[in-house]
Coordinates of C-alpha atoms in Angstrom, one line a residue:
Chain F
M1 CA 0.0 0.0 0.0
I2 CA 1.5 3.3 -1.0
S3 CA 1.0 5.9 1.7
E4 CA 0.3 9.6 1.2
E5 CA 3.8 10.2 2.6
Q6 CA 5.3 8.0 -0.1
V7 CA 3.3 9.8 -2.8
R8 CA 4.6 13.1 -1.5
H9 CA 8.2 11.8 -1.5
V10 CA 8.0 10.5 -5.1
A11 CA 6.4 13.8 -6.2
S12 CA 9.2 15.7 -4.6
L13 CA 11.8 13.5 -6.4
A14 CA 9.9 14.3 -9.7
R15 CA 9.7 18.0 -8.8
L16 CA 6.0 17.7 -9.3
G17 CA 3.5 19.7 -7.3
L18 CA 0.3 17.8 -6.4
T19 CA -2.9 19.1 -4.8
E20 CA -4.1 17.4 -1.6
E21 CA -6.8 15.8 -3.6
E22 CA -4.3 14.5 -6.1
V23 CA -2.2 13.1 -3.3
R24 CA -5.2 11.2 -2.0
E25 CA -6.2 9.8 -5.4
M26 CA -2.7 9.0 -6.6
G27 CA -1.9 6.5 -3.9
G28 CA -4.8 4.3 -4.7
Q29 CA -4.3 4.6 -8.5
L30 CA -0.6 3.7 -8.3
D31 CA -1.4 0.8 -6.0
A32 CA -3.9 -0.6 -8.5
I33 CA -1.5 -0.1 -11.4
L34 CA 1.5 -1.6 -9.5
D35 CA -0.7 -4.6 -8.5
S36 CA -1.5 -5.4 -12.1
I37 CA 2.2 -4.9 -13.1
E38 CA 3.3 -7.2 -10.3
K39 CA 2.6 -10.1 -12.7
I40 CA 5.9 -9.7 -14.5
R41 CA 7.7 -10.6 -11.3
E42 CA 6.4 -14.2 -11.6
L43 CA 8.8 -14.8 -14.5
D44 CA 12.3 -16.1 -13.7
L45 CA 14.5 -14.0 -15.9
A46 CA 17.7 -14.1 -13.9
D47 CA 19.7 -15.2 -17.0
T48 CA 18.0 -13.0 -19.5
P49 CA 19.8 -9.8 -20.6
P50 CA 17.8 -6.6 -20.6
T51 CA 16.7 -4.8 -23.8
A52 CA 16.8 -1.0 -23.6
N53 CA 16.2 -0.3 -27.3
P54 CA 14.9 -2.5 -30.1
L55 CA 17.8 -1.6 -32.4
N56 CA 21.3 -2.7 -31.5
L57 CA 22.6 0.8 -31.1
S58 CA 26.1 1.9 -30.6
N59 CA 27.3 5.4 -29.8
V60 CA 26.8 7.7 -32.8
L61 CA 29.4 10.4 -33.0
R62 CA 29.7 13.3 -35.5
P63 CA 32.9 14.8 -36.7
D64 CA 34.2 17.4 -34.3
E65 CA 33.8 20.3 -36.7
P66 CA 32.8 23.8 -35.7
R67 CA 29.3 24.8 -37.0
P68 CA 27.2 27.9 -36.6
E69 CA 25.2 27.7 -33.4
L70 CA 21.5 28.7 -32.8
P71 CA 21.5 32.6 -32.6
K72 CA 21.1 33.6 -29.0
E73 CA 18.0 35.7 -29.6
E74 CA 16.3 32.6 -31.3
A75 CA 17.2 30.3 -28.4
L76 CA 15.8 32.8 -25.9
A77 CA 12.6 33.6 -27.9
P78 CA 10.5 30.8 -26.4
A79 CA 11.7 31.3 -22.9
P80 CA 9.0 32.5 -20.5
D81 CA 11.1 34.9 -18.5
P82 CA 14.6 35.7 -19.9
V83 CA 16.7 38.5 -18.5
D84 CA 19.2 40.2 -20.7
D85 CA 20.8 37.4 -22.7
L86 CA 20.2 34.7 -20.2
F87 CA 17.6 32.1 -19.1
A88 CA 16.7 33.4 -15.7
V89 CA 15.5 31.4 -12.7
P90 CA 14.4 32.6 -9.3
R91 CA 16.6 32.3 -6.2
I92 CA 18.3 28.9 -5.9
D93 CA 16.9 27.5 -2.7
Chain P
M1 CA -15.5 19.9 -56.2
A2 CA -17.2 18.0 -53.4
D3 CA -16.0 14.8 -55.2
L4 CA -12.4 15.9 -54.4
L5 CA -12.9 14.9 -50.8
S6 CA -13.8 11.4 -51.8
L7 CA -10.5 10.7 -53.6
T8 CA -7.6 8.9 -51.9
A9 CA -4.4 10.9 -51.5
H10 CA -2.7 9.1 -54.4
E11 CA -5.7 9.7 -56.7
L12 CA -5.6 13.4 -55.7
S13 CA -1.8 13.4 -56.3
G14 CA -2.4 12.1 -59.8
K15 CA -4.9 14.8 -60.6
L16 CA -2.6 17.5 -59.2
D17 CA 0.3 16.2 -61.4
A18 CA -2.0 16.1 -64.5
G19 CA -3.1 19.7 -63.9
E20 CA -6.7 18.6 -63.5
V21 CA -6.9 20.1 -60.0
S22 CA -4.7 22.8 -58.4
V23 CA -3.2 22.4 -55.0
R24 CA -5.0 25.6 -54.0
E25 CA -8.3 24.0 -54.9
A26 CA -7.5 21.0 -52.8
A27 CA -6.4 23.2 -49.9
E28 CA -9.6 25.2 -50.2
A29 CA -11.7 22.1 -50.2
A30 CA -9.9 20.8 -47.1
N31 CA -10.3 24.2 -45.3
R32 CA -14.0 24.2 -46.1
R33 CA -14.4 20.7 -44.7
V34 CA -12.6 21.7 -41.5
E35 CA -14.9 24.7 -41.2
E36 CA -17.9 22.5 -41.7
V37 CA -17.2 19.7 -39.3
D38 CA -14.5 20.6 -36.8
G39 CA -16.9 22.4 -34.5
D40 CA -18.4 19.0 -33.7
L41 CA -15.3 16.9 -33.9
N42 CA -12.5 19.0 -32.3
S43 CA -9.9 17.2 -34.4
F44 CA -7.5 20.2 -34.3
V45 CA -5.8 22.2 -31.5
T46 CA -4.8 24.8 -34.1
T47 CA -6.1 25.2 -37.7
T48 CA -3.9 26.8 -40.3
P49 CA -6.2 27.6 -43.3
E50 CA -4.2 30.6 -44.5
L51 CA -0.9 28.8 -44.2
A52 CA -2.3 25.9 -46.2
L53 CA -3.3 28.3 -49.0
E54 CA 0.0 30.0 -49.0
R55 CA 1.9 26.8 -49.1
A56 CA -0.5 25.4 -51.8
G57 CA 0.4 28.4 -53.9
R58 CA 4.1 27.6 -53.6
V59 CA 3.6 24.0 -54.7
D60 CA 1.3 25.1 -57.6
G61 CA 4.2 27.3 -58.8
L62 CA 6.6 24.4 -58.6
L63 CA 4.2 22.0 -60.3
R64 CA 4.3 24.1 -63.5
N65 CA 8.1 23.6 -63.6
G66 CA 8.0 19.9 -62.6
G67 CA 10.1 18.2 -59.9
V68 CA 7.4 18.1 -57.2
R69 CA 7.3 14.8 -55.4
P70 CA 3.9 13.0 -55.5
W71 CA 3.0 13.8 -51.9
E72 CA 3.9 17.4 -51.7
G73 CA 0.6 19.0 -52.8
V74 CA -1.8 16.7 -50.8
P75 CA -3.1 18.6 -47.8
I76 CA -2.2 17.0 -44.5
A77 CA -3.0 17.1 -40.8
V78 CA 0.0 16.9 -38.4
K79 CA -0.3 15.7 -34.9
D80 CA 0.5 18.4 -32.4
V81 CA 3.4 16.5 -31.0
L82 CA 5.5 17.2 -34.1
S83 CA 7.4 20.5 -34.1
T84 CA 6.3 22.9 -36.8
R85 CA 8.4 26.0 -37.4
G86 CA 6.3 29.2 -36.7
V87 CA 3.2 27.2 -35.8
R88 CA 2.4 26.7 -32.2
T89 CA 2.9 23.1 -31.0
T90 CA 1.1 22.3 -27.7
C91 CA 1.4 18.5 -27.4
G92 CA -2.1 18.6 -26.1
S93 CA -0.8 20.2 -22.9
K94 CA -1.3 23.5 -21.1
I95 CA 2.4 23.6 -20.3
L96 CA 3.1 24.2 -24.0
E97 CA 0.1 26.4 -24.8
E98 CA 2.2 29.3 -26.0
F99 CA 5.1 27.3 -27.5
T100 CA 6.2 28.0 -31.1
P101 CA 9.1 25.8 -32.3
L102 CA 12.1 27.2 -34.1
Y103 CA 12.3 24.3 -36.6
D104 CA 10.3 21.6 -38.3
A105 CA 10.4 17.9 -37.4
S106 CA 12.7 16.0 -39.8
A107 CA 9.8 13.8 -40.9
L108 CA 8.4 16.9 -42.7
K109 CA 11.6 17.7 -44.6
N110 CA 10.6 15.9 -47.8
F111 CA 7.6 18.1 -48.2
G112 CA 9.8 20.9 -49.6
D113 CA 9.9 24.1 -47.6
A114 CA 6.9 22.9 -45.5
P115 CA 3.8 20.7 -46.0
V116 CA 0.4 22.0 -47.2
M117 CA -0.8 21.6 -43.6
V118 CA -4.5 22.2 -42.6
G119 CA -3.8 22.2 -38.9
K120 CA -2.2 20.6 -35.9
A121 CA -4.2 17.6 -34.8
N122 CA -5.6 17.1 -31.3
M123 CA -4.1 14.4 -29.1
D124 CA -3.8 13.0 -25.6
E125 CA -1.4 15.2 -23.6
F126 CA 2.2 14.2 -24.5
A127 CA 0.7 11.3 -26.4
M128 CA -0.3 9.5 -23.2
G129 CA -3.7 7.9 -23.7
S130 CA -6.0 5.7 -25.7
S131 CA -9.0 8.0 -26.3
T132 CA -7.9 11.6 -26.9
E133 CA -9.8 12.5 -23.7
N134 CA -6.6 13.6 -22.0
S135 CA -6.1 16.7 -24.2
A136 CA -6.0 20.1 -22.4
Y137 CA -8.0 21.4 -25.5
G138 CA -11.0 19.1 -25.0
P139 CA -11.7 15.6 -26.3
T140 CA -12.0 14.8 -30.0
K141 CA -15.1 13.0 -31.1
N142 CA -15.3 9.9 -33.3
P143 CA -16.7 10.8 -36.8
W144 CA -18.7 7.5 -36.8
D145 CA -20.5 8.4 -33.6
L146 CA -20.1 11.7 -31.8
N147 CA -20.7 10.2 -28.4
R148 CA -17.7 7.9 -28.8
V149 CA -13.9 8.4 -28.6
P150 CA -11.8 8.3 -31.7
G151 CA -9.1 6.4 -29.8
G152 CA -5.8 7.8 -28.9
S153 CA -3.4 9.3 -28.6
S154 CA -3.5 10.3 -32.3
G155 CA -7.3 10.6 -32.1
G156 CA -7.3 14.1 -33.7
S157 CA -5.3 12.8 -36.7
A158 CA -7.5 9.8 -37.1
A159 CA -10.8 11.8 -36.9
A160 CA -9.4 14.3 -39.3
V161 CA -8.7 11.7 -41.9
A162 CA -12.0 9.8 -41.3
A163 CA -13.9 13.0 -41.7
G164 CA -12.1 14.2 -44.8
E165 CA -10.4 17.2 -43.2
G166 CA -7.4 16.8 -45.4
W167 CA -6.5 13.6 -47.2
W168 CA -4.1 12.1 -44.7
A169 CA -2.3 12.8 -41.4
L170 CA 0.8 12.1 -39.4
G171 CA 0.4 10.5 -36.0
T172 CA 2.9 9.0 -33.5
D173 CA 2.8 5.5 -32.0
T174 CA 4.5 4.7 -28.7
G175 CA 2.3 1.8 -27.6
G176 CA -0.3 1.8 -30.4
S177 CA -1.2 5.4 -30.7
V178 CA -1.4 5.4 -34.6
R179 CA -2.9 1.9 -34.9
Q180 CA -5.6 2.0 -32.3
P181 CA -7.2 5.3 -33.3
A182 CA -6.9 4.2 -36.9
A183 CA -8.8 1.1 -36.0
L184 CA -11.5 3.0 -34.1
C185 CA -12.0 5.5 -36.9
G186 CA -12.0 3.0 -39.9
I187 CA -8.8 4.2 -41.5
V188 CA -5.3 2.7 -42.1
G189 CA -2.5 3.4 -39.5
L190 CA 1.1 2.3 -39.9
K191 CA 3.7 2.1 -37.2
P192 CA 7.0 1.7 -39.1
T193 CA 10.0 -0.1 -37.8
Y194 CA 11.5 1.7 -34.9
G195 CA 14.2 4.0 -36.3
R196 CA 12.8 4.0 -39.8
V197 CA 11.5 7.6 -39.5
S198 CA 13.6 10.3 -37.7
R199 CA 12.3 11.3 -34.3
Y200 CA 14.1 14.7 -34.5
G201 CA 11.5 17.4 -33.8
L202 CA 9.1 14.8 -32.2
I203 CA 8.5 15.8 -28.6
S204 CA 9.6 12.7 -26.8
F205 CA 7.4 10.4 -24.8
G206 CA 9.0 7.0 -24.7
S207 CA 12.3 7.4 -26.6
S208 CA 12.9 3.7 -27.2
L209 CA 9.4 3.2 -28.5
D210 CA 8.2 6.4 -30.3
C211 CA 7.6 6.1 -34.0
I212 CA 6.0 8.6 -36.4
G213 CA 3.5 6.9 -38.7
P214 CA 1.1 7.6 -41.6
M215 CA -2.7 7.7 -41.0
T216 CA -4.4 7.3 -44.3
R217 CA -7.5 6.3 -46.3
D218 CA -6.0 3.2 -47.8
V219 CA -2.9 1.1 -47.9
R220 CA -1.5 2.7 -51.0
D221 CA -1.7 6.1 -49.4
S222 CA 0.1 4.6 -46.4
A223 CA 3.0 3.4 -48.7
L224 CA 3.1 6.9 -50.3
L225 CA 3.2 8.8 -47.0
L226 CA 5.8 6.4 -45.6
Q227 CA 7.9 7.1 -48.7
A228 CA 7.7 10.8 -47.9
I229 CA 8.8 10.5 -44.2
A230 CA 11.2 7.5 -44.1
G231 CA 15.0 7.9 -44.1
H232 CA 18.2 8.2 -42.1
D233 CA 18.7 11.5 -40.2
P234 CA 22.1 12.3 -38.7
R235 CA 20.3 14.6 -36.3
D236 CA 18.6 11.6 -34.6
S237 CA 21.1 9.1 -33.2
T238 CA 18.4 6.4 -33.0
S239 CA 17.5 6.8 -36.7
A240 CA 18.5 3.7 -38.7
N241 CA 21.0 4.0 -41.5
V242 CA 19.1 1.6 -43.8
E243 CA 18.3 2.4 -47.4
V244 CA 14.7 3.4 -48.1
P245 CA 13.1 1.0 -50.6
D246 CA 10.3 1.8 -53.1
Y247 CA 7.2 1.2 -50.9
L248 CA 4.8 1.4 -53.9
A249 CA 6.5 -1.1 -56.1
G250 CA 5.0 -4.6 -55.8
L251 CA 2.1 -3.4 -53.6
D252 CA -0.4 -5.3 -55.7
A253 CA 1.7 -8.5 -56.1
G254 CA -0.6 -10.4 -53.8
V255 CA 0.0 -12.9 -51.0
E256 CA 0.5 -16.2 -52.9
G257 CA 2.7 -18.4 -50.8
L258 CA 3.1 -15.8 -48.0
R259 CA 3.0 -17.4 -44.5
V260 CA 0.5 -15.7 -42.2
G261 CA 0.3 -16.6 -38.5
V262 CA -2.7 -15.5 -36.4
V263 CA -1.5 -14.8 -32.8
T264 CA -3.3 -17.1 -30.4
E265 CA -2.6 -15.0 -27.3
L266 CA -4.3 -11.9 -28.9
M267 CA -7.5 -13.8 -29.9
D268 CA -8.6 -14.9 -26.4
E269 CA -11.7 -13.8 -24.3
R270 CA -10.2 -10.4 -23.6
I271 CA -11.1 -9.5 -27.1
D272 CA -14.7 -8.8 -28.0
A273 CA -16.3 -11.6 -30.0
G274 CA -17.3 -9.2 -32.8
V275 CA -13.7 -8.0 -33.2
R276 CA -12.4 -11.6 -33.3
E277 CA -15.0 -12.5 -35.9
V278 CA -13.8 -9.7 -38.2
V279 CA -10.1 -10.7 -37.8
S280 CA -10.9 -14.4 -38.6
K281 CA -12.8 -13.3 -41.7
V282 CA -9.9 -11.2 -43.0
A283 CA -7.4 -14.1 -42.2
A284 CA -9.7 -16.4 -44.2
G285 CA -9.7 -13.9 -47.0
L286 CA -5.9 -13.9 -47.1
E287 CA -6.0 -17.7 -47.3
A288 CA -8.4 -17.5 -50.2
A289 CA -6.0 -15.1 -51.9
G290 CA -3.2 -17.7 -51.7
A291 CA -1.5 -17.2 -48.3
E292 CA -0.7 -20.1 -46.0
V293 CA -2.5 -19.2 -42.8
G294 CA -1.8 -20.9 -39.5
E295 CA -1.7 -20.1 -35.8
V296 CA 1.3 -18.7 -34.0
S297 CA 2.2 -18.2 -30.3
L298 CA 3.9 -15.1 -28.8
P299 CA 4.1 -16.6 -25.3
H300 CA 5.2 -13.5 -23.5
A301 CA 2.5 -11.3 -25.1
Y302 CA 0.6 -11.8 -21.8
Y303 CA 3.3 -9.8 -20.1
A304 CA 3.8 -7.1 -22.7
L305 CA 1.2 -4.6 -21.4
E306 CA 2.7 -4.8 -17.9
A307 CA 6.3 -4.4 -19.2
Y308 CA 5.1 -1.5 -21.4
Y309 CA 3.5 0.3 -18.4
I310 CA 6.8 0.3 -16.6
I311 CA 9.1 1.1 -19.5
A312 CA 7.1 3.9 -21.0
P313 CA 6.4 5.8 -17.8
A314 CA 10.1 5.4 -16.8
E315 CA 11.1 7.1 -20.0
V316 CA 8.3 9.7 -19.5
S317 CA 9.6 10.6 -16.0
S318 CA 13.0 11.5 -17.6
N319 CA 11.7 13.0 -20.9
L320 CA 9.2 15.3 -19.2
A321 CA 11.8 16.6 -16.8
R322 CA 12.6 19.2 -19.5
F323 CA 9.4 21.0 -18.8
D324 CA 10.6 23.1 -15.9
G325 CA 9.5 26.6 -16.8
V326 CA 13.0 27.8 -17.7
R327 CA 13.6 27.5 -21.4
Y328 CA 10.2 27.3 -23.0
G329 CA 6.5 26.8 -22.1
L330 CA 4.6 27.8 -19.0
R331 CA 6.2 29.3 -15.9
V332 CA 4.4 29.8 -12.6
Q333 CA 6.3 32.4 -10.7
A334 CA 7.5 31.4 -7.2
D335 CA 10.1 32.4 -4.6
G336 CA 12.9 29.9 -5.2
V337 CA 13.7 27.7 -8.2
H338 CA 12.4 24.4 -6.8
E339 CA 9.1 25.8 -5.9
M340 CA 8.9 27.3 -9.4
Y341 CA 9.5 23.8 -10.9
R342 CA 6.9 22.2 -8.7
K343 CA 4.2 24.9 -9.3
T344 CA 4.9 25.1 -13.0
R345 CA 4.6 21.3 -13.4
E346 CA 1.5 21.2 -11.1
A347 CA -0.3 23.8 -13.2
G348 CA 0.9 22.6 -16.6
F349 CA 0.4 18.9 -16.6
G350 CA -2.9 17.1 -16.6
A351 CA -3.9 14.0 -14.6
E352 CA -2.5 11.3 -16.9
A353 CA 0.9 13.0 -17.4
K354 CA 1.2 13.3 -13.6
R355 CA 0.2 9.7 -13.1
R356 CA 2.8 8.5 -15.5
I357 CA 5.5 10.7 -14.2
M358 CA 4.8 9.4 -10.7
L359 CA 4.7 5.8 -11.8
G360 CA 7.9 6.1 -13.7
T361 CA 9.7 7.9 -10.9
Y362 CA 8.5 5.3 -8.5
A363 CA 9.7 2.4 -10.8
L364 CA 13.1 3.9 -11.2
S365 CA 13.6 4.9 -7.5
S366 CA 16.0 3.2 -5.2
G367 CA 14.8 -0.2 -4.0
Y368 CA 12.3 -0.7 -6.9
Y369 CA 14.5 -0.4 -9.9
D370 CA 15.4 -4.1 -10.2
A371 CA 12.0 -5.3 -9.3
Y372 CA 10.2 -3.2 -11.9
Y373 CA 12.4 -1.5 -14.5
A374 CA 15.1 -4.1 -14.9
Q375 CA 12.6 -6.9 -14.9
A376 CA 10.5 -5.1 -17.5
Q377 CA 13.5 -4.7 -19.8
K378 CA 14.2 -8.5 -19.5
V379 CA 10.5 -9.2 -20.4
R380 CA 11.2 -7.0 -23.4
T381 CA 14.1 -9.3 -24.4
K382 CA 11.7 -12.3 -24.2
I383 CA 9.2 -10.5 -26.4
V384 CA 11.9 -9.7 -29.0
E385 CA 12.8 -13.4 -28.9
D386 CA 9.1 -14.5 -29.3
F387 CA 8.9 -12.4 -32.5
R388 CA 12.2 -13.8 -33.8
D389 CA 10.9 -17.3 -33.3
A390 CA 7.6 -16.5 -34.9
Y391 CA 9.2 -14.9 -38.0
A392 CA 11.3 -18.1 -38.5
R393 CA 8.0 -19.7 -39.5
Y394 CA 5.8 -16.9 -40.6
D395 CA 6.2 -13.8 -42.8
V396 CA 3.3 -11.8 -41.3
L397 CA 1.5 -12.0 -37.9
V398 CA -2.1 -11.1 -37.6
S399 CA -4.2 -10.0 -34.6
P400 CA -6.9 -7.5 -33.7
T401 CA -5.6 -3.9 -33.4
S402 CA -7.8 -3.1 -30.4
P403 CA -9.9 -5.4 -28.1
S404 CA -13.1 -3.4 -28.8
V405 CA -14.7 -1.0 -31.1
A406 CA -14.9 2.7 -30.1
F407 CA -16.2 3.2 -26.6
E408 CA -18.3 6.0 -25.2
I409 CA -16.7 9.2 -24.1
G410 CA -16.2 9.1 -20.3
A411 CA -16.6 5.3 -20.1
K412 CA -13.1 4.7 -19.0
T413 CA -11.8 8.0 -17.7
D414 CA -12.0 7.1 -14.0
D415 CA -10.3 3.7 -14.5
P416 CA -6.7 4.0 -15.8
L417 CA -6.3 0.2 -15.9
A418 CA -9.3 -0.3 -18.1
M419 CA -7.9 2.4 -20.4
Y420 CA -4.5 0.8 -20.5
L421 CA -6.1 -2.5 -21.6
Q422 CA -7.0 -0.8 -24.9
D423 CA -3.3 -1.3 -25.8
I424 CA -2.9 -5.1 -25.2
C425 CA -2.8 -6.0 -28.9
A426 CA -0.6 -3.1 -30.0
V427 CA 2.2 -3.0 -27.4
P428 CA 4.0 -6.3 -28.3
A429 CA 5.1 -4.9 -31.7
S430 CA 6.1 -1.6 -30.0
L431 CA 8.4 -3.3 -27.5
A432 CA 10.0 -5.4 -30.2
G433 CA 10.3 -2.4 -32.6
V434 CA 8.8 -4.2 -35.5
P435 CA 6.5 -2.6 -38.1
A436 CA 2.7 -3.0 -37.7
I437 CA -0.2 -1.8 -39.6
S438 CA -3.9 -1.6 -38.8
I439 CA -6.4 -1.8 -41.7
P440 CA -10.2 -1.6 -41.4
G441 CA -11.5 -5.2 -41.5
G442 CA -15.2 -4.5 -41.3
L443 CA -17.8 -3.5 -38.8
A444 CA -19.0 -4.8 -35.4
D445 CA -22.1 -3.1 -33.9
G446 CA -22.0 -0.7 -36.8
L447 CA -18.5 0.6 -35.8
P448 CA -15.1 -0.1 -37.5
V449 CA -12.8 -2.9 -36.4
G450 CA -9.1 -2.8 -37.1
V451 CA -7.0 -5.8 -38.1
Q452 CA -3.4 -5.6 -37.3
L453 CA -0.6 -7.1 -39.5
M454 CA 2.9 -7.2 -38.1
G455 CA 6.2 -7.8 -40.0
D456 CA 9.8 -8.3 -39.1
H457 CA 12.2 -5.3 -38.8
F458 CA 12.4 -3.2 -42.1
T459 CA 10.0 -5.6 -44.0
E460 CA 7.5 -2.7 -44.7
P461 CA 7.4 -3.5 -48.5
M462 CA 6.1 -7.1 -47.7
L463 CA 3.9 -5.9 -44.9
L464 CA 2.3 -3.3 -47.1
R465 CA 1.7 -5.9 -49.8
A466 CA 0.0 -8.2 -47.3
A467 CA -2.0 -5.3 -45.9
R468 CA -3.1 -4.3 -49.4
A469 CA -4.4 -7.9 -49.9
A470 CA -6.1 -7.9 -46.5
E471 CA -7.7 -4.6 -47.4
Q472 CA -9.1 -6.1 -50.6
A473 CA -10.2 -9.2 -48.8
A474 CA -12.1 -7.0 -46.2
G475 CA -13.7 -5.0 -49.0
F476 CA -14.1 -1.9 -46.7
E477 CA -14.7 1.2 -48.7
F478 CA -13.5 4.6 -47.3
A479 CA -15.9 7.5 -47.4
P480 CA -15.6 10.7 -45.3
R481 CA -17.8 10.7 -42.2
P482 CA -20.1 12.1 -40.9

């Protein structure tokens, strides 16, 4: 059973604000989902390697050649609250 | 000109090429149709009628000089998860309500400067959902029955095609989000092999699963649209460096001698009887057309949904961390940066996005990682092996696309598990990264039923050929609805 305290802890790890009502609902919903997911633990897969990606990917590198970068004003254009030429954030707490 | 809306995309393309119809006339017809029906359907978050006309004018100019590829003049709807330069891209979320991308998704680059786009199609927020009820911009309705969902998460794209608001659309499929809404709306939806289409400019949901796919009126249109979007892209390191074949060549070669396996695990009592009946009929039709039809087992398919609902949220919890109110999107002001993150994300994300962020963060957190995430990745290996074994004996696997026909709006919104069950037939192919297509196989209770065909990695030419034969066997005729 996932307690409200655990819900708040996971939300804080995710930097996600939840209303009190969401905290109450989320515990029950996560419980139900995790209960159904529990089924995969019945498989003995100790010797099975994991698959992270369906293609056998290796690191893809590009040549280390200088290229024009995104102009600063374009990069900042979608920012909600830029200051001067910078992405600004409130006080680091 | 009303007849224009009844043409398939390749038929329209032929008329554009022959000069019988101008691209501008096609765009005007699509715009009028959007005007006429979208108040009821809500297929679009943003419509772009003027842009469509402007771009149509450009393609008309090029057509006179030749060199236009056959898809360029055909008006299209683009799911709002794909970045479009200068056109707001919300991803169905409040957190991106005011976001205007600086570049186009690579999947659009073969449309010349930009596609003749009628609008940005509605979707479940961040592509999470199976009904398009999770959009911050209201639910989309199914053109077959306005009280029902169009499926999700590409429900806006599916409804737009089914209603004739443009001739085709792009959707994205992480755990079935192209195929399931295509099935529920009576159109064709193709999830290509993972890596076949560049993900650059696609706002990520589950990075190891996300695929961009065509949503079209028939299989030939699907082949044509795949031709337009497939290819290697150095800007996406997960894009496959595999040559793009001619997807239209051999499309009508038939299925004589092709080995077709019906997946037993996806034909059990979890699937509505009416849906199973349609799938069996289409399989019999393929047999009558010369295919060898048998039964095949994917033994770990029973665990696919559970593995998917660990892996996808785990990737979500990481991918959605970028929405923090600093570089783009919504910011809720607060005293202190952590409080600003929390408040911005609280206000910006809807219920399903929050649920999946929480689930993914939990599954990845200390003490649970091995039990959930690592185990799910091992199940994924087993599913890949199941497919490999199946393709040793069969060329194409067949199953339903969705366990039921379109359900009523609101029927599953309070029960996330019931909603997740919608994806049981679709997620095995997603986890294995193999291509899969849904074609309309017929009707059950007066609503469309999708039949899914799955091929091995990069066998789209064969898969499309089989799908074309299945489409002919089903005899389902597309007509814009309502």
